[in-house]
mmCIF file of C-alpha atoms and ligand atoms in Angstrom:
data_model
loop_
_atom_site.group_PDB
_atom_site.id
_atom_site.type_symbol
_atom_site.label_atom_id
_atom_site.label_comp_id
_atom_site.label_asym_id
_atom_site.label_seq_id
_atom_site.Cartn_x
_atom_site.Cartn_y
_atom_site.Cartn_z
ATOM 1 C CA UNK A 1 -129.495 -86.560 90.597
ATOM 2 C CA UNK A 2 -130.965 -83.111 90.319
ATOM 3 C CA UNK A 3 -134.426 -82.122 91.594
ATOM 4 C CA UNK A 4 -135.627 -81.960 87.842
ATOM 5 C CA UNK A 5 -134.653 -84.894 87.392
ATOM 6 C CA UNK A 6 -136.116 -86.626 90.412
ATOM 7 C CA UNK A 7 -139.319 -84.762 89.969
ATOM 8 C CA UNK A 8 -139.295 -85.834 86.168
ATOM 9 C CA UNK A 9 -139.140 -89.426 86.969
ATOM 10 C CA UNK A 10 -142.111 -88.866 89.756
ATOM 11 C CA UNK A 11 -144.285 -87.589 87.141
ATOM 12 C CA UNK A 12 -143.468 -90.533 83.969
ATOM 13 C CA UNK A 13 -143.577 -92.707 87.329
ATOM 14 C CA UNK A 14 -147.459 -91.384 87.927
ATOM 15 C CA UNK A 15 -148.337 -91.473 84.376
ATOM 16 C CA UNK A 16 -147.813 -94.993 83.914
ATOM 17 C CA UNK A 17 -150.490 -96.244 86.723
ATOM 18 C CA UNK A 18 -152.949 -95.264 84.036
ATOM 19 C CA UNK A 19 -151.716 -98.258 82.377
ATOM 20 C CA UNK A 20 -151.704 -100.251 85.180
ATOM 21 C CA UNK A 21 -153.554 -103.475 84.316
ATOM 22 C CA UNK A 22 -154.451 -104.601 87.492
ATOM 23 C CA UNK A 23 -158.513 -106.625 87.648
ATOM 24 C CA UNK A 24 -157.890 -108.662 90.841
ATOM 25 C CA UNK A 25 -155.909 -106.085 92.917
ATOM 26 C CA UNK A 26 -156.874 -102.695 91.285
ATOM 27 C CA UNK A 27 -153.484 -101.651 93.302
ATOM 28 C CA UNK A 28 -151.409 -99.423 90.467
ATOM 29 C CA UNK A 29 -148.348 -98.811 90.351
ATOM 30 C CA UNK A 30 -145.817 -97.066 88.010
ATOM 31 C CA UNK A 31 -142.407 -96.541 87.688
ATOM 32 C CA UNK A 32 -139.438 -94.537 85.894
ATOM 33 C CA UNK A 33 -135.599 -95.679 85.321
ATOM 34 C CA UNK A 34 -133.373 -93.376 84.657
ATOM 35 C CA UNK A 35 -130.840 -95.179 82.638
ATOM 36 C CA UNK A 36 -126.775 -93.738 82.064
ATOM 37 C CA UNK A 37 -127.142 -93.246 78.825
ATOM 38 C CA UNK A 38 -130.328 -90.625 79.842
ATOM 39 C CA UNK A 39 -133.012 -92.198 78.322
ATOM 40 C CA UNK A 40 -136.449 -93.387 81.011
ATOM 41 C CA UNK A 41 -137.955 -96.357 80.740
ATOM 42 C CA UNK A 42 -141.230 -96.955 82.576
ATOM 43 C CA UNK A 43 -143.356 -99.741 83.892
ATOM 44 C CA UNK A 44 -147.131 -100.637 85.398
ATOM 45 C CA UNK A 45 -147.491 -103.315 86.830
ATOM 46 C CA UNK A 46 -149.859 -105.988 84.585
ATOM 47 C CA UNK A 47 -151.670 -108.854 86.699
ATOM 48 C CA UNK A 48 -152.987 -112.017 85.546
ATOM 49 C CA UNK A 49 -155.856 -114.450 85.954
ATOM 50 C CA UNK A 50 -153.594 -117.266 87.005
ATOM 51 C CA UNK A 51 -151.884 -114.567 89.833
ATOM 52 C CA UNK A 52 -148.346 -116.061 89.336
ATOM 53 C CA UNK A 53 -147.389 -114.561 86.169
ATOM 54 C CA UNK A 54 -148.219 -110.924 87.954
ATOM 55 C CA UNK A 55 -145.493 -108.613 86.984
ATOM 56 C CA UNK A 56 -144.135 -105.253 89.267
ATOM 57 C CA UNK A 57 -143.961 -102.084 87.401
ATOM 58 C CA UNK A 58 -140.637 -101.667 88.543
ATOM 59 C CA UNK A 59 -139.844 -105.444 86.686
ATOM 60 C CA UNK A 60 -141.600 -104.416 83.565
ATOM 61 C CA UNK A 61 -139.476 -100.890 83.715
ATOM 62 C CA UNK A 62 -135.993 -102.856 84.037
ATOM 63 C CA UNK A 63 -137.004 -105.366 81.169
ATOM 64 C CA UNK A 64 -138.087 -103.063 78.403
ATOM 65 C CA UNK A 65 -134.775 -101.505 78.984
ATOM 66 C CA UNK A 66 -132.770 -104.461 79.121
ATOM 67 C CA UNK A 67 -134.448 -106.055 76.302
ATOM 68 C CA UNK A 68 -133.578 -102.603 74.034
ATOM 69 C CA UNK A 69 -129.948 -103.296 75.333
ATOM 70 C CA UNK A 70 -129.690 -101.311 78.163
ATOM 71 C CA UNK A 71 -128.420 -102.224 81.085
ATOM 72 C CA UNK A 72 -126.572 -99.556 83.598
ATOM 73 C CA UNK A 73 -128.710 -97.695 85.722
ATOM 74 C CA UNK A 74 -128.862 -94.539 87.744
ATOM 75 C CA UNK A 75 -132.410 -94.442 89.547
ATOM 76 C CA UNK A 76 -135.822 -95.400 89.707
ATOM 77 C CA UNK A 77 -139.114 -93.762 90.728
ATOM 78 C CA UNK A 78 -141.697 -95.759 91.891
ATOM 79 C CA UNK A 79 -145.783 -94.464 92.966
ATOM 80 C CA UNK A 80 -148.225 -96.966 93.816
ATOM 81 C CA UNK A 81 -151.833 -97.268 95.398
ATOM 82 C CA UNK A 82 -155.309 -98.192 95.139
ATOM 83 C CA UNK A 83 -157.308 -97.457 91.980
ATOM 84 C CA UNK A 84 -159.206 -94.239 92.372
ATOM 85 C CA UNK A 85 -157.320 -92.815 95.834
ATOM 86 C CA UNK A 86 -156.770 -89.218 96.190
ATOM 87 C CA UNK A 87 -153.641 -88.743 97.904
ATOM 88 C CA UNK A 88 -150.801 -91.916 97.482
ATOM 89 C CA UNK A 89 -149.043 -93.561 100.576
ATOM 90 C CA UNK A 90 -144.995 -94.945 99.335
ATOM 91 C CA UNK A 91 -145.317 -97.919 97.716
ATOM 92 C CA UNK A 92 -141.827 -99.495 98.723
ATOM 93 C CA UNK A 93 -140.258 -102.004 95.791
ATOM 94 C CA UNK A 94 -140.758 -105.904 96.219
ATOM 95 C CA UNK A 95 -138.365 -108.222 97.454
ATOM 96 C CA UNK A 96 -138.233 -109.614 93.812
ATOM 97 C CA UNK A 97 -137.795 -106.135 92.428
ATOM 98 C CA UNK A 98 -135.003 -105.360 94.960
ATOM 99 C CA UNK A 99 -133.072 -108.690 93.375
ATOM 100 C CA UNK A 100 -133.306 -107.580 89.811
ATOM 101 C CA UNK A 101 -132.049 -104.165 90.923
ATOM 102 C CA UNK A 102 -129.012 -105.852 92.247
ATOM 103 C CA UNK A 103 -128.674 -107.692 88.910
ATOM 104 C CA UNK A 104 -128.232 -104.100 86.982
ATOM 105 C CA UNK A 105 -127.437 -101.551 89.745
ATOM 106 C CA UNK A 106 -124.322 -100.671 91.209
ATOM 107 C CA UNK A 107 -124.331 -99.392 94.906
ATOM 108 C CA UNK A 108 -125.193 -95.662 94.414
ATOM 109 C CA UNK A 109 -128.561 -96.706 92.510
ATOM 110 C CA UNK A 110 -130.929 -94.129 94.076
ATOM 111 C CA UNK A 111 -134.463 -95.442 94.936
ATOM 112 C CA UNK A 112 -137.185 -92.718 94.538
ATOM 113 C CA UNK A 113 -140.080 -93.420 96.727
ATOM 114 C CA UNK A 114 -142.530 -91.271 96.070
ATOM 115 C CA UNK A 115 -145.977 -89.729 96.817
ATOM 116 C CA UNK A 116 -146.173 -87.351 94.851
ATOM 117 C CA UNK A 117 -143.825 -84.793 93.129
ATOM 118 C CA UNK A 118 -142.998 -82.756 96.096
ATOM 119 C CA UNK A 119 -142.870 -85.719 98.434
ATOM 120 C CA UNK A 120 -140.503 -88.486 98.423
ATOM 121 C CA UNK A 121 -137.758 -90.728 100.083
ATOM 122 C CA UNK A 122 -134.960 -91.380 98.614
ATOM 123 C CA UNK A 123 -132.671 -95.089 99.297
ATOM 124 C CA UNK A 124 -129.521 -96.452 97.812
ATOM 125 C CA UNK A 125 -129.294 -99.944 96.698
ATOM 126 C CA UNK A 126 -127.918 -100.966 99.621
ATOM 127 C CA UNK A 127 -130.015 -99.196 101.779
ATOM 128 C CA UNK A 128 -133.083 -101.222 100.883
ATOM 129 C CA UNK A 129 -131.120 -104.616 99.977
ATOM 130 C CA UNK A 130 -127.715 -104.959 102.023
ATOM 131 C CA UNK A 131 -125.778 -108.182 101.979
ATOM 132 C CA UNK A 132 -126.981 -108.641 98.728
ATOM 133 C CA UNK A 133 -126.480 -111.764 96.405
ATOM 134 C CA UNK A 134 -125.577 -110.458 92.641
ATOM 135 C CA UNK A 135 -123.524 -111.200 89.677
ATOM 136 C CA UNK A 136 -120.187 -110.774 91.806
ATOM 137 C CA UNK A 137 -121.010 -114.054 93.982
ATOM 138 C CA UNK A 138 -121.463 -115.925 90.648
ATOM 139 C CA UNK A 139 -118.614 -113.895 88.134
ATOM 140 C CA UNK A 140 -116.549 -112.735 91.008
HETATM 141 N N1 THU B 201 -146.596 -104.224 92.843
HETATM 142 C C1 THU B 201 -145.715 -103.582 92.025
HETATM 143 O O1 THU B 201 -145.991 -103.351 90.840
HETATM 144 N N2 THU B 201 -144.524 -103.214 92.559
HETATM 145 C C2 THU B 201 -144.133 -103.448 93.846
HETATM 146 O O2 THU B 201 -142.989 -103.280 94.183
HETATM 147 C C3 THU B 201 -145.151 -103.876 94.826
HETATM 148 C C4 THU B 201 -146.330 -104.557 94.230
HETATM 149 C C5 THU B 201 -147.878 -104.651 92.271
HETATM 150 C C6 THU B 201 -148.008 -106.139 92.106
HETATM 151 C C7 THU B 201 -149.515 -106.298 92.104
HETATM 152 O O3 THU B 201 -149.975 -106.090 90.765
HETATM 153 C C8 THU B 201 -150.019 -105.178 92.971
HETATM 154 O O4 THU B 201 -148.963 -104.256 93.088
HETATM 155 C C9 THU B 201 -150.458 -105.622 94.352
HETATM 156 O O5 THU B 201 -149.470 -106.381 94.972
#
């Protein structure tokens, strides 16, 4: 992953909590996939009345992408905070979102945290899911 890149995903990643549908929290969040084949997809996360059917930005990334056919990875930026804040804390992915990252990502999946362009951590797949359970326990 090349700076550009990573700082290209940031931004699509903080363009997409303008989309953010999110009434009962008003906690946005967006985020950017990088898929092999080069193309981004990106998420917001969209809330609902009846809480359960709440989806991650991350989720809604990973499903427009697998839904167009797409499904090998290379990274993911993520930004999240409340509505109308001026400077971003890391949003760190969900436990759920973790899982269906280990469902299309092999081991050197980078995980952009991010705060902003300039700042951000960067994880593997295993970094923020070891021991994970995935296709291989199921397939072998
Ligand atoms: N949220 C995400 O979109 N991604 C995460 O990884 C953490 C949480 C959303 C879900 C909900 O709409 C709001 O943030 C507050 O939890």
């Amino acid at each position: 992953m090349s700076g550009e890149q990573i700082k290209e995903l940031i931004e699509k990643a903080l363009e997409m909590r303008n989309f953010s549908y999110t009434p009962y929290s008003h906690y946005n969040v967006g985020a950017a996939i990088l898929a092999a084949n080069g193309t981004i997809y990106t998420g917001c996360n969209i809330e609902n009345a009846s809480f359960t059917p709440s989806n991650c930005a991350e989720r809604t990334a990973f499903f427009k992408a697998v839904s167009e056919g797409v499904k090998e990875f290379k990274a993911i930026a993520i930004v999240g905070g409340p509505d109308g804040a001026k400077e971003l804390d890391y949003c760190p992915p969900c436990g759920v979102c973790r899982q269906v990252m280990s469902e299309f990502c092999r081991d050197d999946f980078t995980v952009i945290c991010a705060k902003s362009v300039d700042k951000y951590k960067l994880y593997s797949l295993p970094e923020i899911l070891p021991d994970r359970f995935g296709p291989k326990d199921l397939l072998g």
